[in-house]
């Protein structure tokens, strides 16, 4: 399985930055274009974020809501910026 276990890595960072900057709704293709990350990486990152309840998606799998403060907190935990 290529399921993400954390938000470490360049692609995840690009996706998170774009999620903080864009206003929903948007899909994987739009997010990939805006972030510069590959579509597969965007899709896996969004799946992870949805499992963590940091984003919400509709029936068409478009991002409809982003919990930005919790998203940034979760991302910083994975990178351990405080160390």
PDB file of N, CA and C in Angstrom:
ATOM      1  N   UNK A   1       0.838  -1.191   0.000  1.00  0.00           N
ATOM      2  CA  UNK A   1       0.000   0.000   0.000  1.00  0.00           C
ATOM      3  C   UNK A   1       0.877   1.246   0.000  1.00  0.00           C
ATOM      4  N   UNK A   2       0.481   2.248  -0.780  1.00  0.00           N
ATOM      5  CA  UNK A   2       1.215   3.509  -0.826  1.00  0.00           C
ATOM      6  C   UNK A   2       0.519   4.561   0.015  1.00  0.00           C
ATOM      7  N   UNK A   3      -0.273   4.117   0.959  1.00  0.00           N
ATOM      8  CA  UNK A   3      -1.010   5.023   1.828  1.00  0.00           C
ATOM      9  C   UNK A   3      -0.035   5.824   2.695  1.00  0.00           C
ATOM     10  N   UNK A   4      -0.244   7.127   2.746  1.00  0.00           N
ATOM     11  CA  UNK A   4       0.624   7.977   3.553  1.00  0.00           C
ATOM     12  C   UNK A   4       0.453   7.699   5.035  1.00  0.00           C
ATOM     13  N   UNK A   5       1.560   7.820   5.758  1.00  0.00           N
ATOM     14  CA  UNK A   5       1.557   7.652   7.201  1.00  0.00           C
ATOM     15  C   UNK A   5       1.871   8.953   7.923  1.00  0.00           C
ATOM     16  N   UNK A   6       2.376   9.957   7.168  1.00  0.00           N
ATOM     17  CA  UNK A   6       2.729  11.246   7.762  1.00  0.00           C
ATOM     18  C   UNK A   6       2.697  12.325   6.685  1.00  0.00           C
ATOM     19  N   UNK A   7       2.951  13.553   7.109  1.00  0.00           N
ATOM     20  CA  UNK A   7       2.972  14.691   6.188  1.00  0.00           C
ATOM     21  C   UNK A   7       4.394  15.150   5.882  1.00  0.00           C
ATOM     22  N   UNK A   8       5.362  14.272   6.067  1.00  0.00           N
ATOM     23  CA  UNK A   8       6.748  14.602   5.742  1.00  0.00           C
ATOM     24  C   UNK A   8       6.923  14.563   4.227  1.00  0.00           C
ATOM     25  N   UNK A   9       7.822  15.365   3.735  1.00  0.00           N
ATOM     26  CA  UNK A   9       8.156  15.315   2.322  1.00  0.00           C
ATOM     27  C   UNK A   9       7.741  16.563   1.571  1.00  0.00           C
ATOM     28  N   UNK A  10       8.418  16.762   0.452  1.00  0.00           N
ATOM     29  CA  UNK A  10       8.221  17.946  -0.369  1.00  0.00           C
ATOM     30  C   UNK A  10       6.814  18.026  -0.965  1.00  0.00           C
ATOM     31  N   UNK A  11       6.308  16.901  -1.470  1.00  0.00           N
ATOM     32  CA  UNK A  11       4.979  16.924  -2.090  1.00  0.00           C
ATOM     33  C   UNK A  11       3.892  17.274  -1.088  1.00  0.00           C
ATOM     34  N   UNK A  12       3.960  16.664   0.082  1.00  0.00           N
ATOM     35  CA  UNK A  12       2.963  16.961   1.125  1.00  0.00           C
ATOM     36  C   UNK A  12       3.038  18.432   1.509  1.00  0.00           C
ATOM     37  N   UNK A  13       4.247  18.971   1.611  1.00  0.00           N
ATOM     38  CA  UNK A  13       4.404  20.391   1.961  1.00  0.00           C
ATOM     39  C   UNK A  13       3.777  21.290   0.905  1.00  0.00           C
ATOM     40  N   UNK A  14       3.954  20.936  -0.353  1.00  0.00           N
ATOM     41  CA  UNK A  14       3.353  21.727  -1.440  1.00  0.00           C
ATOM     42  C   UNK A  14       1.828  21.686  -1.373  1.00  0.00           C
ATOM     43  N   UNK A  15       1.294  20.499  -1.107  1.00  0.00           N
ATOM     44  CA  UNK A  15      -0.163  20.348  -1.022  1.00  0.00           C
ATOM     45  C   UNK A  15      -0.707  21.141   0.157  1.00  0.00           C
ATOM     46  N   UNK A  16      -0.047  21.050   1.298  1.00  0.00           N
ATOM     47  CA  UNK A  16      -0.518  21.768   2.482  1.00  0.00           C
ATOM     48  C   UNK A  16      -0.497  23.269   2.249  1.00  0.00           C
ATOM     49  N   UNK A  17       0.569  23.763   1.647  1.00  0.00           N
ATOM     50  CA  UNK A  17       0.644  25.201   1.360  1.00  0.00           C
ATOM     51  C   UNK A  17      -0.519  25.621   0.464  1.00  0.00           C
ATOM     52  N   UNK A  18      -0.789  24.848  -0.567  1.00  0.00           N
ATOM     53  CA  UNK A  18      -1.888  25.174  -1.479  1.00  0.00           C
ATOM     54  C   UNK A  18      -3.233  25.096  -0.758  1.00  0.00           C
ATOM     55  N   UNK A  19      -3.409  24.120   0.115  1.00  0.00           N
ATOM     56  CA  UNK A  19      -4.659  24.011   0.870  1.00  0.00           C
ATOM     57  C   UNK A  19      -4.885  25.244   1.747  1.00  0.00           C
ATOM     58  N   UNK A  20      -3.805  25.790   2.267  1.00  0.00           N
ATOM     59  CA  UNK A  20      -3.922  26.987   3.110  1.00  0.00           C
ATOM     60  C   UNK A  20      -4.219  28.232   2.280  1.00  0.00           C
ATOM     61  N   UNK A  21      -3.793  28.242   1.020  1.00  0.00           N
ATOM     62  CA  UNK A  21      -3.935  29.423   0.170  1.00  0.00           C
ATOM     63  C   UNK A  21      -5.222  29.449  -0.658  1.00  0.00           C
ATOM     64  N   UNK A  22      -5.720  28.286  -1.036  1.00  0.00           N
ATOM     65  CA  UNK A  22      -6.883  28.213  -1.924  1.00  0.00           C
ATOM     66  C   UNK A  22      -8.191  28.218  -1.142  1.00  0.00           C
ATOM     67  N   UNK A  23      -9.238  28.643  -1.808  1.00  0.00           N
ATOM     68  CA  UNK A  23     -10.583  28.588  -1.229  1.00  0.00           C
ATOM     69  C   UNK A  23     -11.349  27.441  -1.869  1.00  0.00           C
ATOM     70  N   UNK A  24     -11.860  26.501  -1.075  1.00  0.00           N
ATOM     71  CA  UNK A  24     -12.629  25.382  -1.626  1.00  0.00           C
ATOM     72  C   UNK A  24     -13.915  25.877  -2.282  1.00  0.00           C
ATOM     73  N   UNK A  25     -14.494  25.105  -3.154  1.00  0.00           N
ATOM     74  CA  UNK A  25     -14.172  23.723  -3.497  1.00  0.00           C
ATOM     75  C   UNK A  25     -13.127  23.633  -4.623  1.00  0.00           C
ATOM     76  N   UNK A  26     -12.385  22.511  -4.604  1.00  0.00           N
ATOM     77  CA  UNK A  26     -11.446  22.200  -5.687  1.00  0.00           C
ATOM     78  C   UNK A  26     -11.154  20.705  -5.641  1.00  0.00           C
ATOM     79  N   UNK A  27     -10.714  20.186  -6.778  1.00  0.00           N
ATOM     80  CA  UNK A  27     -10.412  18.771  -6.900  1.00  0.00           C
ATOM     81  C   UNK A  27      -8.920  18.515  -6.968  1.00  0.00           C
ATOM     82  N   UNK A  28      -8.577  17.266  -7.184  1.00  0.00           N
ATOM     83  CA  UNK A  28      -7.182  16.841  -7.222  1.00  0.00           C
ATOM     84  C   UNK A  28      -6.429  17.544  -8.343  1.00  0.00           C
ATOM     85  N   UNK A  29      -6.997  17.598  -9.533  1.00  0.00           N
ATOM     86  CA  UNK A  29      -6.297  18.217 -10.665  1.00  0.00           C
ATOM     87  C   UNK A  29      -5.976  19.677 -10.410  1.00  0.00           C
ATOM     88  N   UNK A  30      -6.954  20.421  -9.920  1.00  0.00           N
ATOM     89  CA  UNK A  30      -6.736  21.838  -9.635  1.00  0.00           C
ATOM     90  C   UNK A  30      -5.678  22.019  -8.546  1.00  0.00           C
ATOM     91  N   UNK A  31      -5.746  21.199  -7.521  1.00  0.00           N
ATOM     92  CA  UNK A  31      -4.780  21.291  -6.436  1.00  0.00           C
ATOM     93  C   UNK A  31      -3.380  20.908  -6.924  1.00  0.00           C
ATOM     94  N   UNK A  32      -3.285  19.903  -7.782  1.00  0.00           N
ATOM     95  CA  UNK A  32      -1.996  19.510  -8.347  1.00  0.00           C
ATOM     96  C   UNK A  32      -1.410  20.653  -9.172  1.00  0.00           C
ATOM     97  N   UNK A  33      -2.240  21.282  -9.972  1.00  0.00           N
ATOM     98  CA  UNK A  33      -1.782  22.401 -10.796  1.00  0.00           C
ATOM     99  C   UNK A  33      -1.317  23.569  -9.931  1.00  0.00           C
ATOM    100  N   UNK A  34      -2.066  23.896  -8.902  1.00  0.00           N
ATOM    101  CA  UNK A  34      -1.738  25.025  -8.047  1.00  0.00           C
ATOM    102  C   UNK A  34      -0.527  24.757  -7.150  1.00  0.00           C
ATOM    103  N   UNK A  35      -0.347  23.509  -6.742  1.00  0.00           N
ATOM    104  CA  UNK A  35       0.727  23.181  -5.802  1.00  0.00           C
ATOM    105  C   UNK A  35       2.030  22.794  -6.485  1.00  0.00           C
ATOM    106  N   UNK A  36       1.944  22.319  -7.711  1.00  0.00           N
ATOM    107  CA  UNK A  36       3.129  21.820  -8.395  1.00  0.00           C
ATOM    108  C   UNK A  36       3.472  20.388  -8.020  1.00  0.00           C
ATOM    109  N   UNK A  37       2.608  19.728  -7.257  1.00  0.00           N
ATOM    110  CA  UNK A  37       2.812  18.326  -6.876  1.00  0.00           C
ATOM    111  C   UNK A  37       2.120  17.421  -7.894  1.00  0.00           C
ATOM    112  N   UNK A  38       2.612  16.209  -8.024  1.00  0.00           N
ATOM    113  CA  UNK A  38       2.014  15.232  -8.938  1.00  0.00           C
ATOM    114  C   UNK A  38       0.618  14.838  -8.446  1.00  0.00           C
ATOM    115  N   UNK A  39      -0.257  14.510  -9.381  1.00  0.00           N
ATOM    116  CA  UNK A  39      -1.624  14.148  -9.047  1.00  0.00           C
ATOM    117  C   UNK A  39      -1.726  13.001  -8.063  1.00  0.00           C
ATOM    118  N   UNK A  40      -0.884  11.970  -8.215  1.00  0.00           N
ATOM    119  CA  UNK A  40      -0.904  10.837  -7.297  1.00  0.00           C
ATOM    120  C   UNK A  40      -0.533  11.247  -5.877  1.00  0.00           C
ATOM    121  N   UNK A  41       0.456  12.112  -5.771  1.00  0.00           N
ATOM    122  CA  UNK A  41       0.864  12.609  -4.443  1.00  0.00           C
ATOM    123  C   UNK A  41      -0.242  13.426  -3.809  1.00  0.00           C
ATOM    124  N   UNK A  42      -0.894  14.249  -4.613  1.00  0.00           N
ATOM    125  CA  UNK A  42      -2.011  15.063  -4.105  1.00  0.00           C
ATOM    126  C   UNK A  42      -3.125  14.149  -3.613  1.00  0.00           C
ATOM    127  N   UNK A  43      -3.465  13.156  -4.398  1.00  0.00           N
ATOM    128  CA  UNK A  43      -4.537  12.236  -4.028  1.00  0.00           C
ATOM    129  C   UNK A  43      -4.225  11.508  -2.722  1.00  0.00           C
ATOM    130  N   UNK A  44      -2.996  10.987  -2.574  1.00  0.00           N
ATOM    131  CA  UNK A  44      -2.619  10.287  -1.341  1.00  0.00           C
ATOM    132  C   UNK A  44      -2.612  11.236  -0.140  1.00  0.00           C
ATOM    133  N   UNK A  45      -2.159  12.463  -0.355  1.00  0.00           N
ATOM    134  CA  UNK A  45      -2.147  13.439   0.737  1.00  0.00           C
ATOM    135  C   UNK A  45      -3.567  13.775   1.164  1.00  0.00           C
ATOM    136  N   UNK A  46      -4.458  13.977   0.204  1.00  0.00           N
ATOM    137  CA  UNK A  46      -5.849  14.279   0.542  1.00  0.00           C
ATOM    138  C   UNK A  46      -6.513  13.111   1.262  1.00  0.00           C
ATOM    139  N   UNK A  47      -6.218  11.880   0.840  1.00  0.00           N
ATOM    140  CA  UNK A  47      -6.769  10.711   1.534  1.00  0.00           C
ATOM    141  C   UNK A  47      -6.321  10.699   2.995  1.00  0.00           C
ATOM    142  N   UNK A  48      -5.032  10.962   3.221  1.00  0.00           N
ATOM    143  CA  UNK A  48      -4.497  11.015   4.582  1.00  0.00           C
ATOM    144  C   UNK A  48      -5.191  12.100   5.391  1.00  0.00           C
ATOM    145  N   UNK A  49      -5.308  13.291   4.815  1.00  0.00           N
ATOM    146  CA  UNK A  49      -5.922  14.420   5.522  1.00  0.00           C
ATOM    147  C   UNK A  49      -7.390  14.160   5.828  1.00  0.00           C
ATOM    148  N   UNK A  50      -8.075  13.482   4.945  1.00  0.00           N
ATOM    149  CA  UNK A  50      -9.474  13.139   5.199  1.00  0.00           C
ATOM    150  C   UNK A  50      -9.573  12.123   6.346  1.00  0.00           C
ATOM    151  N   UNK A  51      -8.684  11.126   6.362  1.00  0.00           N
ATOM    152  CA  UNK A  51      -8.680  10.152   7.467  1.00  0.00           C
ATOM    153  C   UNK A  51      -8.402  10.836   8.798  1.00  0.00           C
ATOM    154  N   UNK A  52      -7.599  11.882   8.779  1.00  0.00           N
ATOM    155  CA  UNK A  52      -7.247  12.628   9.989  1.00  0.00           C
ATOM    156  C   UNK A  52      -8.293  13.704  10.334  1.00  0.00           C
ATOM    157  N   UNK A  53      -9.357  13.798   9.535  1.00  0.00           N
ATOM    158  CA  UNK A  53     -10.441  14.782   9.714  1.00  0.00           C
ATOM    159  C   UNK A  53      -9.942  16.223   9.618  1.00  0.00           C
ATOM    160  N   UNK A  54      -8.973  16.450   8.729  1.00  0.00           N
ATOM    161  CA  UNK A  54      -8.434  17.794   8.534  1.00  0.00           C
ATOM    162  C   UNK A  54      -9.012  18.476   7.303  1.00  0.00           C
ATOM    163  N   UNK A  55      -9.663  17.689   6.453  1.00  0.00           N
ATOM    164  CA  UNK A  55     -10.400  18.220   5.306  1.00  0.00           C
ATOM    165  C   UNK A  55     -11.717  17.470   5.206  1.00  0.00           C
ATOM    166  N   UNK A  56     -12.654  18.062   4.478  1.00  0.00           N
ATOM    167  CA  UNK A  56     -13.904  17.383   4.145  1.00  0.00           C
ATOM    168  C   UNK A  56     -14.026  17.366   2.636  1.00  0.00           C
ATOM    169  N   UNK A  57     -14.609  16.278   2.105  1.00  0.00           N
ATOM    170  CA  UNK A  57     -14.817  16.158   0.667  1.00  0.00           C
ATOM    171  C   UNK A  57     -16.253  15.765   0.387  1.00  0.00           C
ATOM    172  N   UNK A  58     -16.714  16.156  -0.792  1.00  0.00           N
ATOM    173  CA  UNK A  58     -18.085  15.834  -1.188  1.00  0.00           C
ATOM    174  C   UNK A  58     -18.121  14.496  -1.923  1.00  0.00           C
ATOM    175  N   UNK A  59     -19.278  14.140  -2.453  1.00  0.00           N
ATOM    176  CA  UNK A  59     -19.466  12.860  -3.136  1.00  0.00           C
ATOM    177  C   UNK A  59     -18.578  12.730  -4.370  1.00  0.00           C
ATOM    178  N   UNK A  60     -18.212  13.842  -4.979  1.00  0.00           N
ATOM    179  CA  UNK A  60     -17.330  13.836  -6.155  1.00  0.00           C
ATOM    180  C   UNK A  60     -15.857  13.891  -5.753  1.00  0.00           C
ATOM    181  N   UNK A  61     -15.583  13.811  -4.442  1.00  0.00           N
ATOM    182  CA  UNK A  61     -14.241  13.805  -3.859  1.00  0.00           C
ATOM    183  C   UNK A  61     -13.530  15.149  -3.961  1.00  0.00           C
ATOM    184  N   UNK A  62     -14.286  16.223  -4.204  1.00  0.00           N
ATOM    185  CA  UNK A  62     -13.720  17.570  -4.207  1.00  0.00           C
ATOM    186  C   UNK A  62     -13.593  18.057  -2.773  1.00  0.00           C
ATOM    187  N   UNK A  63     -12.506  18.763  -2.476  1.00  0.00           N
ATOM    188  CA  UNK A  63     -12.316  19.330  -1.143  1.00  0.00           C
ATOM    189  C   UNK A  63     -13.336  20.442  -0.940  1.00  0.00           C
ATOM    190  N   UNK A  64     -14.102  20.349   0.139  1.00  0.00           N
ATOM    191  CA  UNK A  64     -15.118  21.357   0.420  1.00  0.00           C
ATOM    192  C   UNK A  64     -14.801  22.187   1.659  1.00  0.00           C
ATOM    193  N   UNK A  65     -13.911  21.665   2.518  1.00  0.00           N
ATOM    194  CA  UNK A  65     -13.558  22.402   3.725  1.00  0.00           C
ATOM    195  C   UNK A  65     -12.165  21.975   4.178  1.00  0.00           C
ATOM    196  N   UNK A  66     -11.406  22.947   4.687  1.00  0.00           N
ATOM    197  CA  UNK A  66     -10.069  22.697   5.218  1.00  0.00           C
ATOM    198  C   UNK A  66     -10.011  23.302   6.617  1.00  0.00           C
ATOM    199  N   UNK A  67      -9.594  22.510   7.600  1.00  0.00           N
ATOM    200  CA  UNK A  67      -9.429  22.988   8.970  1.00  0.00           C
ATOM    201  C   UNK A  67      -7.964  23.460   9.078  1.00  0.00           C
ATOM    202  N   UNK A  68      -7.733  24.695   8.635  1.00  0.00           N
ATOM    203  CA  UNK A  68      -6.374  25.198   8.427  1.00  0.00           C
ATOM    204  C   UNK A  68      -5.532  25.169   9.698  1.00  0.00           C
ATOM    205  N   UNK A  69      -6.058  25.644  10.806  1.00  0.00           N
ATOM    206  CA  UNK A  69      -5.239  25.682  12.026  1.00  0.00           C
ATOM    207  C   UNK A  69      -4.823  24.284  12.473  1.00  0.00           C
ATOM    208  N   UNK A  70      -5.734  23.332  12.400  1.00  0.00           N
ATOM    209  CA  UNK A  70      -5.408  21.954  12.774  1.00  0.00           C
ATOM    210  C   UNK A  70      -4.469  21.308  11.756  1.00  0.00           C
ATOM    211  N   UNK A  71      -4.639  21.651  10.493  1.00  0.00           N
ATOM    212  CA  UNK A  71      -3.768  21.147   9.437  1.00  0.00           C
ATOM    213  C   UNK A  71      -2.327  21.600   9.673  1.00  0.00           C
ATOM    214  N   UNK A  72      -2.128  22.856   9.956  1.00  0.00           N
ATOM    215  CA  UNK A  72      -0.783  23.388  10.197  1.00  0.00           C
ATOM    216  C   UNK A  72      -0.178  22.759  11.454  1.00  0.00           C
ATOM    217  N   UNK A  73      -0.991  22.595  12.484  1.00  0.00           N
ATOM    218  CA  UNK A  73      -0.514  21.968  13.718  1.00  0.00           C
ATOM    219  C   UNK A  73      -0.055  20.527  13.453  1.00  0.00           C
ATOM    220  N   UNK A  74      -0.856  19.780  12.695  1.00  0.00           N
ATOM    221  CA  UNK A  74      -0.528  18.377  12.373  1.00  0.00           C
ATOM    222  C   UNK A  74       0.741  18.310  11.546  1.00  0.00           C
ATOM    223  N   UNK A  75       0.877  19.194  10.578  1.00  0.00           N
ATOM    224  CA  UNK A  75       2.056  19.226   9.716  1.00  0.00           C
ATOM    225  C   UNK A  75       3.307  19.542  10.536  1.00  0.00           C
ATOM    226  N   UNK A  76       3.204  20.512  11.419  1.00  0.00           N
ATOM    227  CA  UNK A  76       4.364  20.879  12.238  1.00  0.00           C
ATOM    228  C   UNK A  76       4.742  19.750  13.196  1.00  0.00           C
ATOM    229  N   UNK A  77       3.769  18.973  13.666  1.00  0.00           N
ATOM    230  CA  UNK A  77       4.074  17.817  14.520  1.00  0.00           C
ATOM    231  C   UNK A  77       4.928  16.799  13.764  1.00  0.00           C
ATOM    232  N   UNK A  78       4.593  16.554  12.496  1.00  0.00           N
ATOM    233  CA  UNK A  78       5.361  15.592  11.704  1.00  0.00           C
ATOM    234  C   UNK A  78       6.779  16.082  11.439  1.00  0.00           C
ATOM    235  N   UNK A  79       6.950  17.360  11.276  1.00  0.00           N
ATOM    236  CA  UNK A  79       8.272  17.904  11.008  1.00  0.00           C
ATOM    237  C   UNK A  79       9.045  18.236  12.276  1.00  0.00           C
ATOM    238  N   UNK A  80       8.341  18.283  13.404  1.00  0.00           N
ATOM    239  CA  UNK A  80       8.969  18.592  14.678  1.00  0.00           C
ATOM    240  C   UNK A  80       9.796  19.870  14.600  1.00  0.00           C
ATOM    241  N   UNK A  81       9.114  20.940  14.158  1.00  0.00           N
ATOM    242  CA  UNK A  81       9.770  22.234  13.990  1.00  0.00           C
ATOM    243  C   UNK A  81      10.396  22.741  15.297  1.00  0.00           C
ATOM    244  N   UNK A  82       9.857  22.316  16.416  1.00  0.00           N
ATOM    245  CA  UNK A  82      10.346  22.814  17.693  1.00  0.00           C
ATOM    246  C   UNK A  82      11.736  22.277  18.042  1.00  0.00           C
ATOM    247  N   UNK A  83      12.163  21.193  17.413  1.00  0.00           N
ATOM    248  CA  UNK A  83      13.483  20.598  17.730  1.00  0.00           C
ATOM    249  C   UNK A  83      14.605  21.325  17.049  1.00  0.00           C
TER     250      UNK A  83
END
